[in-house]
PDB file of C-alpha atoms and ligand atoms in Angstrom:
ATOM      1  CA  MET A 176       8.980  10.616  12.012  1.00  0.00           C
ATOM      2  CA  ASP A 177      12.132  12.663  11.710  1.00  0.00           C
ATOM      3  CA  GLU A 178      11.379  16.025  13.353  1.00  0.00           C
ATOM      4  CA  ASN A 179      12.983  17.854  10.413  1.00  0.00           C
ATOM      5  CA  THR A 180      10.542  16.126   7.944  1.00  0.00           C
ATOM      6  CA  HIS A 181       7.504  18.158   6.931  1.00  0.00           C
ATOM      7  CA  ILE A 182       4.162  16.433   6.905  1.00  0.00           C
ATOM      8  CA  ILE A 183       3.485  18.141   3.546  1.00  0.00           C
ATOM      9  CA  GLU A 184       5.946  20.014   1.455  1.00  0.00           C
ATOM     10  CA  LEU A 185       5.238  21.642  -1.882  1.00  0.00           C
ATOM     11  CA  LYS A 186       8.153  22.465  -3.974  1.00  0.00           C
ATOM     12  CA  ASP A 187       7.743  24.804  -7.099  1.00  0.00           C
ATOM     13  CA  ILE A 188       4.271  23.493  -7.532  1.00  0.00           C
ATOM     14  CA  ASP A 189       2.641  24.885 -10.802  1.00  0.00           C
ATOM     15  CA  LYS A 190      -0.923  24.222 -12.060  1.00  0.00           C
ATOM     16  CA  VAL A 191      -2.217  24.977 -15.415  1.00  0.00           C
ATOM     17  CA  PHE A 192      -5.816  24.083 -16.335  1.00  0.00           C
ATOM     18  CA  PHE A 193      -6.636  23.732 -19.977  1.00  0.00           C
ATOM     19  CA  GLN A 194     -10.002  24.879 -20.636  1.00  0.00           C
ATOM     20  CA  LYS A 195     -12.002  25.029 -23.878  1.00  0.00           C
ATOM     21  CA  GLN A 196     -10.893  28.298 -25.242  1.00  0.00           C
ATOM     22  CA  HIS A 197      -7.755  29.018 -23.248  1.00  0.00           C
ATOM     23  CA  VAL A 198      -5.221  28.013 -20.874  1.00  0.00           C
ATOM     24  CA  LEU A 199      -5.510  29.129 -17.149  1.00  0.00           C
ATOM     25  CA  HIS A 200      -2.250  29.429 -15.268  1.00  0.00           C
ATOM     26  CA  VAL A 201      -3.465  29.055 -11.544  1.00  0.00           C
ATOM     27  CA  LEU A 202      -0.376  28.291  -9.489  1.00  0.00           C
ATOM     28  CA  ASP A 203       3.082  29.716 -10.173  1.00  0.00           C
ATOM     29  CA  LYS A 204       5.912  27.855  -8.228  1.00  0.00           C
ATOM     30  CA  ILE A 205       4.214  27.532  -4.934  1.00  0.00           C
ATOM     31  CA  ASN A 206       6.516  26.513  -1.960  1.00  0.00           C
ATOM     32  CA  LEU A 207       4.744  25.662   1.116  1.00  0.00           C
ATOM     33  CA  SER A 208       5.197  23.390   4.139  1.00  0.00           C
ATOM     34  CA  VAL A 209       3.234  22.112   6.992  1.00  0.00           C
ATOM     35  CA  ASP A 210       4.818  20.627  10.114  1.00  0.00           C
ATOM     36  CA  ALA A 211       3.422  18.279  12.731  1.00  0.00           C
ATOM     37  CA  GLY A 212       0.977  20.038  14.992  1.00  0.00           C
ATOM     38  CA  GLN A 213       1.149  23.297  13.094  1.00  0.00           C
ATOM     39  CA  ILE A 214      -1.818  25.214  11.898  1.00  0.00           C
ATOM     40  CA  VAL A 215      -1.023  26.851   8.627  1.00  0.00           C
ATOM     41  CA  GLY A 216      -3.199  29.618   7.401  1.00  0.00           C
ATOM     42  CA  LEU A 217      -3.743  30.092   3.619  1.00  0.00           C
ATOM     43  CA  LEU A 218      -4.972  33.509   2.457  1.00  0.00           C
ATOM     44  CA  GLY A 219      -5.557  34.885  -1.008  1.00  0.00           C
ATOM     45  CA  PRO A 220      -7.979  36.725  -3.235  1.00  0.00           C
ATOM     46  CA  SER A 221     -10.938  34.800  -4.442  1.00  0.00           C
ATOM     47  CA  GLY A 222     -10.035  32.706  -7.429  1.00  0.00           C
ATOM     48  CA  SER A 223      -6.309  32.751  -6.718  1.00  0.00           C
ATOM     49  CA  GLY A 224      -6.045  28.943  -6.467  1.00  0.00           C
ATOM     50  CA  LYS A 225      -6.485  28.076  -2.677  1.00  0.00           C
ATOM     51  CA  SER A 226      -8.802  25.227  -3.240  1.00  0.00           C
ATOM     52  CA  THR A 227      -6.696  24.070  -6.076  1.00  0.00           C
ATOM     53  CA  ILE A 228      -3.722  23.798  -3.531  1.00  0.00           C
ATOM     54  CA  LEU A 229      -5.866  21.643  -1.299  1.00  0.00           C
ATOM     55  CA  ASN A 230      -6.989  19.508  -4.155  1.00  0.00           C
ATOM     56  CA  ILE A 231      -3.469  18.881  -5.225  1.00  0.00           C
ATOM     57  CA  ILE A 232      -2.453  17.947  -1.758  1.00  0.00           C
ATOM     58  CA  SER A 233      -5.320  15.634  -1.303  1.00  0.00           C
ATOM     59  CA  GLY A 234      -4.547  14.037  -4.625  1.00  0.00           C
ATOM     60  CA  LEU A 235      -7.881  14.984  -6.319  1.00  0.00           C
ATOM     61  CA  LEU A 236      -5.844  16.939  -8.963  1.00  0.00           C
ATOM     62  CA  ALA A 237      -2.316  16.361 -10.243  1.00  0.00           C
ATOM     63  CA  PRO A 238       0.149  19.292 -10.292  1.00  0.00           C
ATOM     64  CA  SER A 239       1.363  20.462 -13.713  1.00  0.00           C
ATOM     65  CA  SER A 240       4.936  20.462 -12.405  1.00  0.00           C
ATOM     66  CA  GLY A 241       6.845  20.670  -9.293  1.00  0.00           C
ATOM     67  CA  LYS A 242       7.449  18.276  -6.313  1.00  0.00           C
ATOM     68  CA  MET A 243       5.147  17.220  -3.573  1.00  0.00           C
ATOM     69  CA  ILE A 244       6.275  15.232  -0.527  1.00  0.00           C
ATOM     70  CA  LYS A 245       3.695  13.831   1.825  1.00  0.00           C
ATOM     71  CA  ASN A 246       4.523  12.138   5.193  1.00  0.00           C
ATOM     72  CA  GLY A 247       1.275  11.331   6.649  1.00  0.00           C
ATOM     73  CA  ARG A 248      -2.386  10.704   6.195  1.00  0.00           C
ATOM     74  CA  ILE A 249      -4.676  13.433   5.064  1.00  0.00           C
ATOM     75  CA  GLY A 250      -8.103  14.407   6.009  1.00  0.00           C
ATOM     76  CA  TYR A 251     -10.155  16.777   4.035  1.00  0.00           C
ATOM     77  CA  MET A 252     -12.946  19.039   5.340  1.00  0.00           C
ATOM     78  CA  PHE A 253     -15.071  21.165   3.032  1.00  0.00           C
ATOM     79  CA  GLN A 254     -16.712  24.496   3.199  1.00  0.00           C
ATOM     80  CA  GLN A 255     -20.152  23.006   3.749  1.00  0.00           C
ATOM     81  CA  ASP A 256     -20.394  20.397   6.371  1.00  0.00           C
ATOM     82  CA  HIS A 257     -21.669  17.887   3.678  1.00  0.00           C
ATOM     83  CA  LEU A 258     -23.520  15.870   6.249  1.00  0.00           C
ATOM     84  CA  LEU A 259     -26.129  13.559   4.581  1.00  0.00           C
ATOM     85  CA  ALA A 260     -29.711  14.616   5.684  1.00  0.00           C
ATOM     86  CA  TRP A 261     -31.121  11.131   5.624  1.00  0.00           C
ATOM     87  CA  ARG A 262     -28.406   9.701   8.012  1.00  0.00           C
ATOM     88  CA  ASN A 263     -28.136  10.301  11.597  1.00  0.00           C
ATOM     89  CA  ILE A 264     -24.861  11.880  12.985  1.00  0.00           C
ATOM     90  CA  TYR A 265     -23.370   8.586  13.923  1.00  0.00           C
ATOM     91  CA  ASP A 266     -23.874   7.155  10.519  1.00  0.00           C
ATOM     92  CA  ASN A 267     -22.669  10.391   8.830  1.00  0.00           C
ATOM     93  CA  ILE A 268     -19.473  10.101  10.870  1.00  0.00           C
ATOM     94  CA  LEU A 269     -19.147   6.430   9.810  1.00  0.00           C
ATOM     95  CA  LEU A 270     -19.391   7.437   6.115  1.00  0.00           C
ATOM     96  CA  GLY A 271     -15.724   8.353   5.786  1.00  0.00           C
ATOM     97  CA  LEU A 272     -14.557   4.881   7.218  1.00  0.00           C
ATOM     98  CA  GLU A 273     -17.105   2.972   4.939  1.00  0.00           C
ATOM     99  CA  ILE A 274     -15.794   4.932   1.985  1.00  0.00           C
ATOM    100  CA  GLN A 275     -12.167   3.974   2.905  1.00  0.00           C
ATOM    101  CA  HIS A 276     -13.096   0.280   3.818  1.00  0.00           C
ATOM    102  CA  SER A 277     -11.590   0.988   7.251  1.00  0.00           C
ATOM    103  CA  LEU A 278     -14.681   0.237   9.542  1.00  0.00           C
ATOM    104  CA  ASN A 279     -12.913  -1.502  12.339  1.00  0.00           C
ATOM    105  CA  LYS A 280     -13.103  -1.510  16.122  1.00  0.00           C
ATOM    106  CA  GLU A 281     -10.158   0.774  16.504  1.00  0.00           C
ATOM    107  CA  ASN A 282     -11.730   3.424  14.314  1.00  0.00           C
ATOM    108  CA  THR A 283     -15.185   3.100  15.759  1.00  0.00           C
ATOM    109  CA  ASP A 284     -13.780   3.365  19.347  1.00  0.00           C
ATOM    110  CA  ARG A 285     -11.981   6.543  18.262  1.00  0.00           C
ATOM    111  CA  ILE A 286     -15.261   7.949  17.010  1.00  0.00           C
ATOM    112  CA  ASP A 287     -17.037   7.010  20.361  1.00  0.00           C
ATOM    113  CA  GLU A 288     -14.308   8.677  22.261  1.00  0.00           C
ATOM    114  CA  LEU A 289     -14.378  11.894  20.165  1.00  0.00           C
ATOM    115  CA  LEU A 290     -18.223  12.042  20.326  1.00  0.00           C
ATOM    116  CA  LYS A 291     -18.024  11.893  24.115  1.00  0.00           C
ATOM    117  CA  LYS A 292     -15.098  14.269  24.461  1.00  0.00           C
ATOM    118  CA  TYR A 293     -16.610  17.033  22.182  1.00  0.00           C
ATOM    119  CA  ASP A 294     -20.201  16.844  23.483  1.00  0.00           C
ATOM    120  CA  LEU A 295     -21.980  15.085  20.502  1.00  0.00           C
ATOM    121  CA  TRP A 296     -22.511  11.707  22.095  1.00  0.00           C
ATOM    122  CA  HIS A 297     -26.121  12.385  23.288  1.00  0.00           C
ATOM    123  CA  PHE A 298     -26.841  13.654  19.656  1.00  0.00           C
ATOM    124  CA  ARG A 299     -25.364  10.768  17.825  1.00  0.00           C
ATOM    125  CA  LYS A 300     -28.888   9.502  16.936  1.00  0.00           C
ATOM    126  CA  ASN A 301     -30.008  12.866  15.789  1.00  0.00           C
ATOM    127  CA  TYR A 302     -30.393  14.084  12.223  1.00  0.00           C
ATOM    128  CA  PRO A 303     -28.276  17.003  10.860  1.00  0.00           C
ATOM    129  CA  HIS A 304     -31.149  19.420  10.711  1.00  0.00           C
ATOM    130  CA  GLU A 305     -31.788  18.853  14.415  1.00  0.00           C
ATOM    131  CA  LEU A 306     -28.354  20.290  15.306  1.00  0.00           C
ATOM    132  CA  SER A 307     -26.973  23.805  15.373  1.00  0.00           C
ATOM    133  CA  GLY A 308     -24.533  24.993  12.796  1.00  0.00           C
ATOM    134  CA  GLY A 309     -21.727  24.767  15.235  1.00  0.00           C
ATOM    135  CA  MET A 310     -22.551  21.050  16.260  1.00  0.00           C
ATOM    136  CA  ARG A 311     -22.752  20.225  12.587  1.00  0.00           C
ATOM    137  CA  GLN A 312     -19.301  21.585  11.929  1.00  0.00           C
ATOM    138  CA  ARG A 313     -18.020  19.606  15.029  1.00  0.00           C
ATOM    139  CA  ALA A 314     -19.593  16.452  13.532  1.00  0.00           C
ATOM    140  CA  ALA A 315     -18.021  17.070  10.299  1.00  0.00           C
ATOM    141  CA  LEU A 316     -14.578  17.399  11.924  1.00  0.00           C
ATOM    142  CA  ILE A 317     -15.126  14.177  13.819  1.00  0.00           C
ATOM    143  CA  ARG A 318     -15.913  12.423  10.637  1.00  0.00           C
ATOM    144  CA  THR A 319     -12.550  13.667   9.254  1.00  0.00           C
ATOM    145  CA  LEU A 320     -10.723  12.711  12.340  1.00  0.00           C
ATOM    146  CA  ALA A 321     -12.203   9.228  12.252  1.00  0.00           C
ATOM    147  CA  THR A 322      -9.599   7.989   9.895  1.00  0.00           C
ATOM    148  CA  ASP A 323      -6.852   9.412  12.217  1.00  0.00           C
ATOM    149  CA  PRO A 324      -5.164  11.782   9.685  1.00  0.00           C
ATOM    150  CA  ASP A 325      -2.015  13.714  10.663  1.00  0.00           C
ATOM    151  CA  VAL A 326      -3.027  16.736   8.763  1.00  0.00           C
ATOM    152  CA  LEU A 327      -6.463  18.270   8.079  1.00  0.00           C
ATOM    153  CA  LEU A 328      -7.262  20.282   4.924  1.00  0.00           C
ATOM    154  CA  LEU A 329      -9.889  22.936   5.863  1.00  0.00           C
ATOM    155  CA  ASP A 330     -11.339  24.695   2.954  1.00  0.00           C
ATOM    156  CA  GLU A 331     -13.181  27.878   4.309  1.00  0.00           C
ATOM    157  CA  PRO A 332     -14.855  25.718   7.023  1.00  0.00           C
ATOM    158  CA  PHE A 333     -16.606  28.587   8.756  1.00  0.00           C
ATOM    159  CA  SER A 334     -17.779  30.569   5.675  1.00  0.00           C
ATOM    160  CA  ALA A 335     -21.315  29.359   5.723  1.00  0.00           C
ATOM    161  CA  LEU A 336     -21.852  30.517   9.400  1.00  0.00           C
ATOM    162  CA  ASP A 337     -22.891  33.966  10.687  1.00  0.00           C
ATOM    163  CA  PHE A 338     -20.225  36.042  12.578  1.00  0.00           C
ATOM    164  CA  GLN A 339     -21.257  35.072  16.170  1.00  0.00           C
ATOM    165  CA  THR A 340     -21.433  31.365  15.462  1.00  0.00           C
ATOM    166  CA  ARG A 341     -18.197  31.607  13.426  1.00  0.00           C
ATOM    167  CA  LEU A 342     -16.152  32.805  16.494  1.00  0.00           C
ATOM    168  CA  SER A 343     -17.417  30.053  18.666  1.00  0.00           C
ATOM    169  CA  VAL A 344     -17.181  27.345  16.068  1.00  0.00           C
ATOM    170  CA  SER A 345     -13.614  28.384  15.127  1.00  0.00           C
ATOM    171  CA  SER A 346     -12.680  28.261  18.801  1.00  0.00           C
ATOM    172  CA  ASP A 347     -14.070  24.731  19.204  1.00  0.00           C
ATOM    173  CA  ILE A 348     -12.351  23.550  15.916  1.00  0.00           C
ATOM    174  CA  TYR A 349      -9.141  25.161  17.069  1.00  0.00           C
ATOM    175  CA  ARG A 350      -9.306  23.443  20.506  1.00  0.00           C
ATOM    176  CA  ILE A 351     -10.022  19.965  18.938  1.00  0.00           C
ATOM    177  CA  ILE A 352      -7.148  20.304  16.418  1.00  0.00           C
ATOM    178  CA  LYS A 353      -4.727  21.297  19.104  1.00  0.00           C
ATOM    179  CA  ASN A 354      -6.024  18.606  21.770  1.00  0.00           C
ATOM    180  CA  GLU A 355      -5.776  15.934  19.022  1.00  0.00           C
ATOM    181  CA  LYS A 356      -2.298  17.148  18.110  1.00  0.00           C
ATOM    182  CA  LYS A 357      -3.232  17.431  14.477  1.00  0.00           C
ATOM    183  CA  ALA A 358      -1.645  19.724  11.949  1.00  0.00           C
ATOM    184  CA  ALA A 359      -4.016  21.707   9.547  1.00  0.00           C
ATOM    185  CA  LEU A 360      -3.955  23.660   6.335  1.00  0.00           C
ATOM    186  CA  LEU A 361      -6.627  26.257   6.785  1.00  0.00           C
ATOM    187  CA  VAL A 362      -7.984  28.164   3.714  1.00  0.00           C
ATOM    188  CA  THR A 363      -9.865  31.324   4.614  1.00  0.00           C
ATOM    189  CA  HIS A 364     -10.412  34.703   3.156  1.00  0.00           C
ATOM    190  CA  ASP A 365     -10.837  36.273   6.661  1.00  0.00           C
ATOM    191  CA  ILE A 366      -7.605  37.888   7.746  1.00  0.00           C
ATOM    192  CA  SER A 367      -8.622  38.092  11.452  1.00  0.00           C
ATOM    193  CA  GLU A 368      -9.634  34.468  11.406  1.00  0.00           C
ATOM    194  CA  ALA A 369      -6.375  33.319   9.850  1.00  0.00           C
ATOM    195  CA  ILE A 370      -4.311  35.315  12.365  1.00  0.00           C
ATOM    196  CA  SER A 371      -6.462  34.167  15.349  1.00  0.00           C
ATOM    197  CA  MET A 372      -6.064  30.297  14.448  1.00  0.00           C
ATOM    198  CA  SER A 373      -2.674  29.967  12.549  1.00  0.00           C
ATOM    199  CA  ASP A 374       0.894  29.353  13.722  1.00  0.00           C
ATOM    200  CA  VAL A 375       2.002  30.409  10.185  1.00  0.00           C
ATOM    201  CA  ILE A 376       0.220  32.287   7.418  1.00  0.00           C
ATOM    202  CA  TYR A 377       0.974  32.120   3.711  1.00  0.00           C
ATOM    203  CA  VAL A 378      -0.286  35.105   1.625  1.00  0.00           C
ATOM    204  CA  LEU A 379      -0.994  34.426  -1.965  1.00  0.00           C
ATOM    205  CA  SER A 380      -1.144  36.772  -4.891  1.00  0.00           C
ATOM    206  CA  SER A 381      -3.895  36.869  -7.425  1.00  0.00           C
ATOM    207  CA  ARG A 382      -3.780  34.434 -10.262  1.00  0.00           C
ATOM    208  CA  PRO A 383      -1.389  32.899 -11.173  1.00  0.00           C
ATOM    209  CA  ALA A 384      -0.837  32.581  -7.429  1.00  0.00           C
ATOM    210  CA  LYS A 385       2.516  33.186  -5.973  1.00  0.00           C
ATOM    211  CA  VAL A 386       3.520  32.998  -2.341  1.00  0.00           C
ATOM    212  CA  LYS A 387       3.599  36.690  -1.566  1.00  0.00           C
ATOM    213  CA  ALA A 388       4.576  36.478   2.070  1.00  0.00           C
ATOM    214  CA  VAL A 389       4.879  34.088   4.929  1.00  0.00           C
ATOM    215  CA  HIS A 390       4.303  35.250   8.557  1.00  0.00           C
ATOM    216  CA  ASP A 391       5.292  33.333  11.691  1.00  0.00           C
ATOM    217  CA  ILE A 392       2.455  34.428  14.041  1.00  0.00           C
ATOM    218  CA  ALA A 393       4.068  35.176  17.386  1.00  0.00           C
ATOM    219  CA  LEU A 394       1.559  36.530  19.970  1.00  0.00           C
ATOM    220  CA  THR A 395       2.324  37.724  23.514  1.00  0.00           C
ATOM    221  CA  LEU A 396      -0.495  36.256  25.609  1.00  0.00           C
ATOM    222  CA  ASN A 397      -1.042  35.993  29.265  1.00  0.00           C
ATOM    223  CA  GLY A 398      -2.395  32.516  29.585  1.00  0.00           C
ATOM    224  CA  GLU A 399      -3.603  29.971  27.058  1.00  0.00           C
ATOM    225  CA  ARG A 400      -3.712  30.690  23.377  1.00  0.00           C
ATOM    226  CA  THR A 401      -7.310  30.414  21.907  1.00  0.00           C
ATOM    227  CA  PRO A 402      -8.611  32.280  18.713  1.00  0.00           C
ATOM    228  CA  LEU A 403     -10.306  34.625  21.186  1.00  0.00           C
ATOM    229  CA  THR A 404      -7.367  35.428  23.364  1.00  0.00           C
ATOM    230  CA  ALA A 405      -5.266  35.682  20.103  1.00  0.00           C
ATOM    231  CA  ARG A 406      -7.423  38.511  19.020  1.00  0.00           C
ATOM    232  CA  LYS A 407      -6.595  40.569  22.067  1.00  0.00           C
ATOM    233  CA  ALA A 408      -2.820  40.169  21.781  1.00  0.00           C
ATOM    234  CA  ALA A 409      -0.914  43.442  21.198  1.00  0.00           C
ATOM    235  CA  GLU A 410       0.622  42.189  17.768  1.00  0.00           C
ATOM    236  CA  PHE A 411      -2.830  41.155  16.357  1.00  0.00           C
ATOM    237  CA  GLN A 412      -3.417  44.438  14.705  1.00  0.00           C
ATOM    238  CA  ASP A 413       0.144  44.777  13.159  1.00  0.00           C
ATOM    239  CA  TYR A 414      -0.164  41.546  11.548  1.00  0.00           C
ATOM    240  CA  PHE A 415      -3.763  42.539  10.216  1.00  0.00           C
ATOM    241  CA  ASP A 416      -2.424  45.832   8.845  1.00  0.00           C
ATOM    242  CA  CYS A 417       0.430  44.202   7.099  1.00  0.00           C
ATOM    243  CA  ILE A 418      -1.564  41.219   5.652  1.00  0.00           C
ATOM    244  CA  TRP A 419      -4.341  43.661   4.697  1.00  0.00           C
ATOM    245  CA  LYS A 420      -1.711  45.766   2.702  1.00  0.00           C
ATOM    246  CA  GLU A 421      -0.262  42.652   0.985  1.00  0.00           C
ATOM    247  CA  LEU A 422      -3.716  41.526  -0.073  1.00  0.00           C
ATOM    248  CA  SER A 423      -4.808  45.092  -1.259  1.00  0.00           C
ATOM    249  CA  ASP A 424      -1.838  46.233  -3.365  1.00  0.00           C
ATOM    250  CA  ASP A 425      -2.053  43.291  -5.577  1.00  0.00           C
ATOM    251  CA  ASP A 426       0.208  42.868  -8.488  1.00  0.00           C
TER     252      ASP A 426
HETATM  253  P1  ADP B 642      -9.922  29.852  -4.636  1.00  0.00           P
HETATM  254  O1  ADP B 642     -10.067  28.591  -3.767  1.00  0.00           O
HETATM  255  O2  ADP B 642      -8.637  30.648  -4.378  1.00  0.00           O
HETATM  256  O3  ADP B 642     -11.065  30.765  -4.740  1.00  0.00           O
HETATM  257  P2  ADP B 642      -9.786  27.910  -6.846  1.00  0.00           P
HETATM  258  O4  ADP B 642      -8.596  27.291  -6.638  1.00  0.00           O
HETATM  259  O5  ADP B 642     -11.086  27.399  -6.663  1.00  0.00           O
HETATM  260  O6  ADP B 642      -9.593  29.360  -6.223  1.00  0.00           O
HETATM  261  O7  ADP B 642      -9.759  28.317  -8.493  1.00  0.00           O
HETATM  262  C1  ADP B 642      -8.738  28.962  -9.062  1.00  0.00           C
HETATM  263  C2  ADP B 642      -8.991  29.223 -10.550  1.00  0.00           C
HETATM  264  O8  ADP B 642      -8.918  27.842 -11.241  1.00  0.00           O
HETATM  265  C3  ADP B 642     -10.430  29.627 -10.889  1.00  0.00           C
HETATM  266  O9  ADP B 642     -10.411  30.607 -11.997  1.00  0.00           O
HETATM  267  C4  ADP B 642     -11.131  28.420 -11.213  1.00  0.00           C
HETATM  268  O10 ADP B 642     -12.326  28.845 -12.157  1.00  0.00           O
HETATM  269  C5  ADP B 642     -10.218  27.617 -11.787  1.00  0.00           C
HETATM  270  N1  ADP B 642     -10.466  26.158 -11.627  1.00  0.00           N
HETATM  271  C6  ADP B 642     -10.430  25.501 -10.539  1.00  0.00           C
HETATM  272  N2  ADP B 642     -10.700  24.169 -10.619  1.00  0.00           N
HETATM  273  C7  ADP B 642     -10.735  24.001 -12.041  1.00  0.00           C
HETATM  274  C8  ADP B 642     -10.797  22.816 -12.778  1.00  0.00           C
HETATM  275  N3  ADP B 642     -10.893  21.565 -12.243  1.00  0.00           N
HETATM  276  N4  ADP B 642     -10.740  22.882 -14.111  1.00  0.00           N
HETATM  277  C9  ADP B 642     -10.683  24.222 -14.766  1.00  0.00           C
HETATM  278  N5  ADP B 642     -10.521  25.400 -14.031  1.00  0.00           N
HETATM  279  C10 ADP B 642     -10.472  25.171 -12.635  1.00  0.00           C
HETATM  280 MG1   MG B 643     -11.824  27.912  -2.777  1.00  0.00          MG
END
């Protein structure tokens, strides 16, 4: 892949929903790109159109106008882990491959490796309710990784978790994404979470959503970047204050 090509590029994407009584203009000329290995955060008010952007990228929805370029495989992970209660963890993880008719040795070998690497191998025969929220979220991520996507679409993946769990799960998920050299588009409404995990953050306005600001997140760290060390960087608060202001004085 040419290093100047984006994995995903949205150019002037508009989305209008035609509802019973009226027309809802949701996205207003959205320009956004995701590069290989990059975690891109997407912040915006509730109802601004963040999930709609992910749905357009994944192909679930068609844009009303604009251009979209995709140069890689896409994996989608939802807010809830969506693990099926009556299937054990292993069979839940196989589900994505079954749906895509890509149940082959290469892919099942990848699953085994991921389960071992990320401490779920001994739990593969367990059922979702027997696992902690964090483990379920890791299992859901491995299911998404099973098809070897280049970019992960993560729609508020931590919002169902309590604060403590959320911090440790976001660290796990960050580590896995970076280890596996995946790119991700991470929707969240938590400013701190976005700064702690993202290389770039897009801030959306309220509906119809426009890109209000784009921040390259550059943090001074001594040592490895993790979501936890990122929170201790000197620049963290400045990014927070700036984005807080952008989201508060909405126009
Ligand atoms: P966010 O994820 O930022 O909270 P969404 O993208 O889910 O926002 O929704 C943006 C707006 O579009 C909301 O007002 C929502 O009700 C509306 N909407 C989303 N999907 C559809 C759809 N398939 N048909 C009609 N309206 C929709
Ligand atoms: Mg949403």
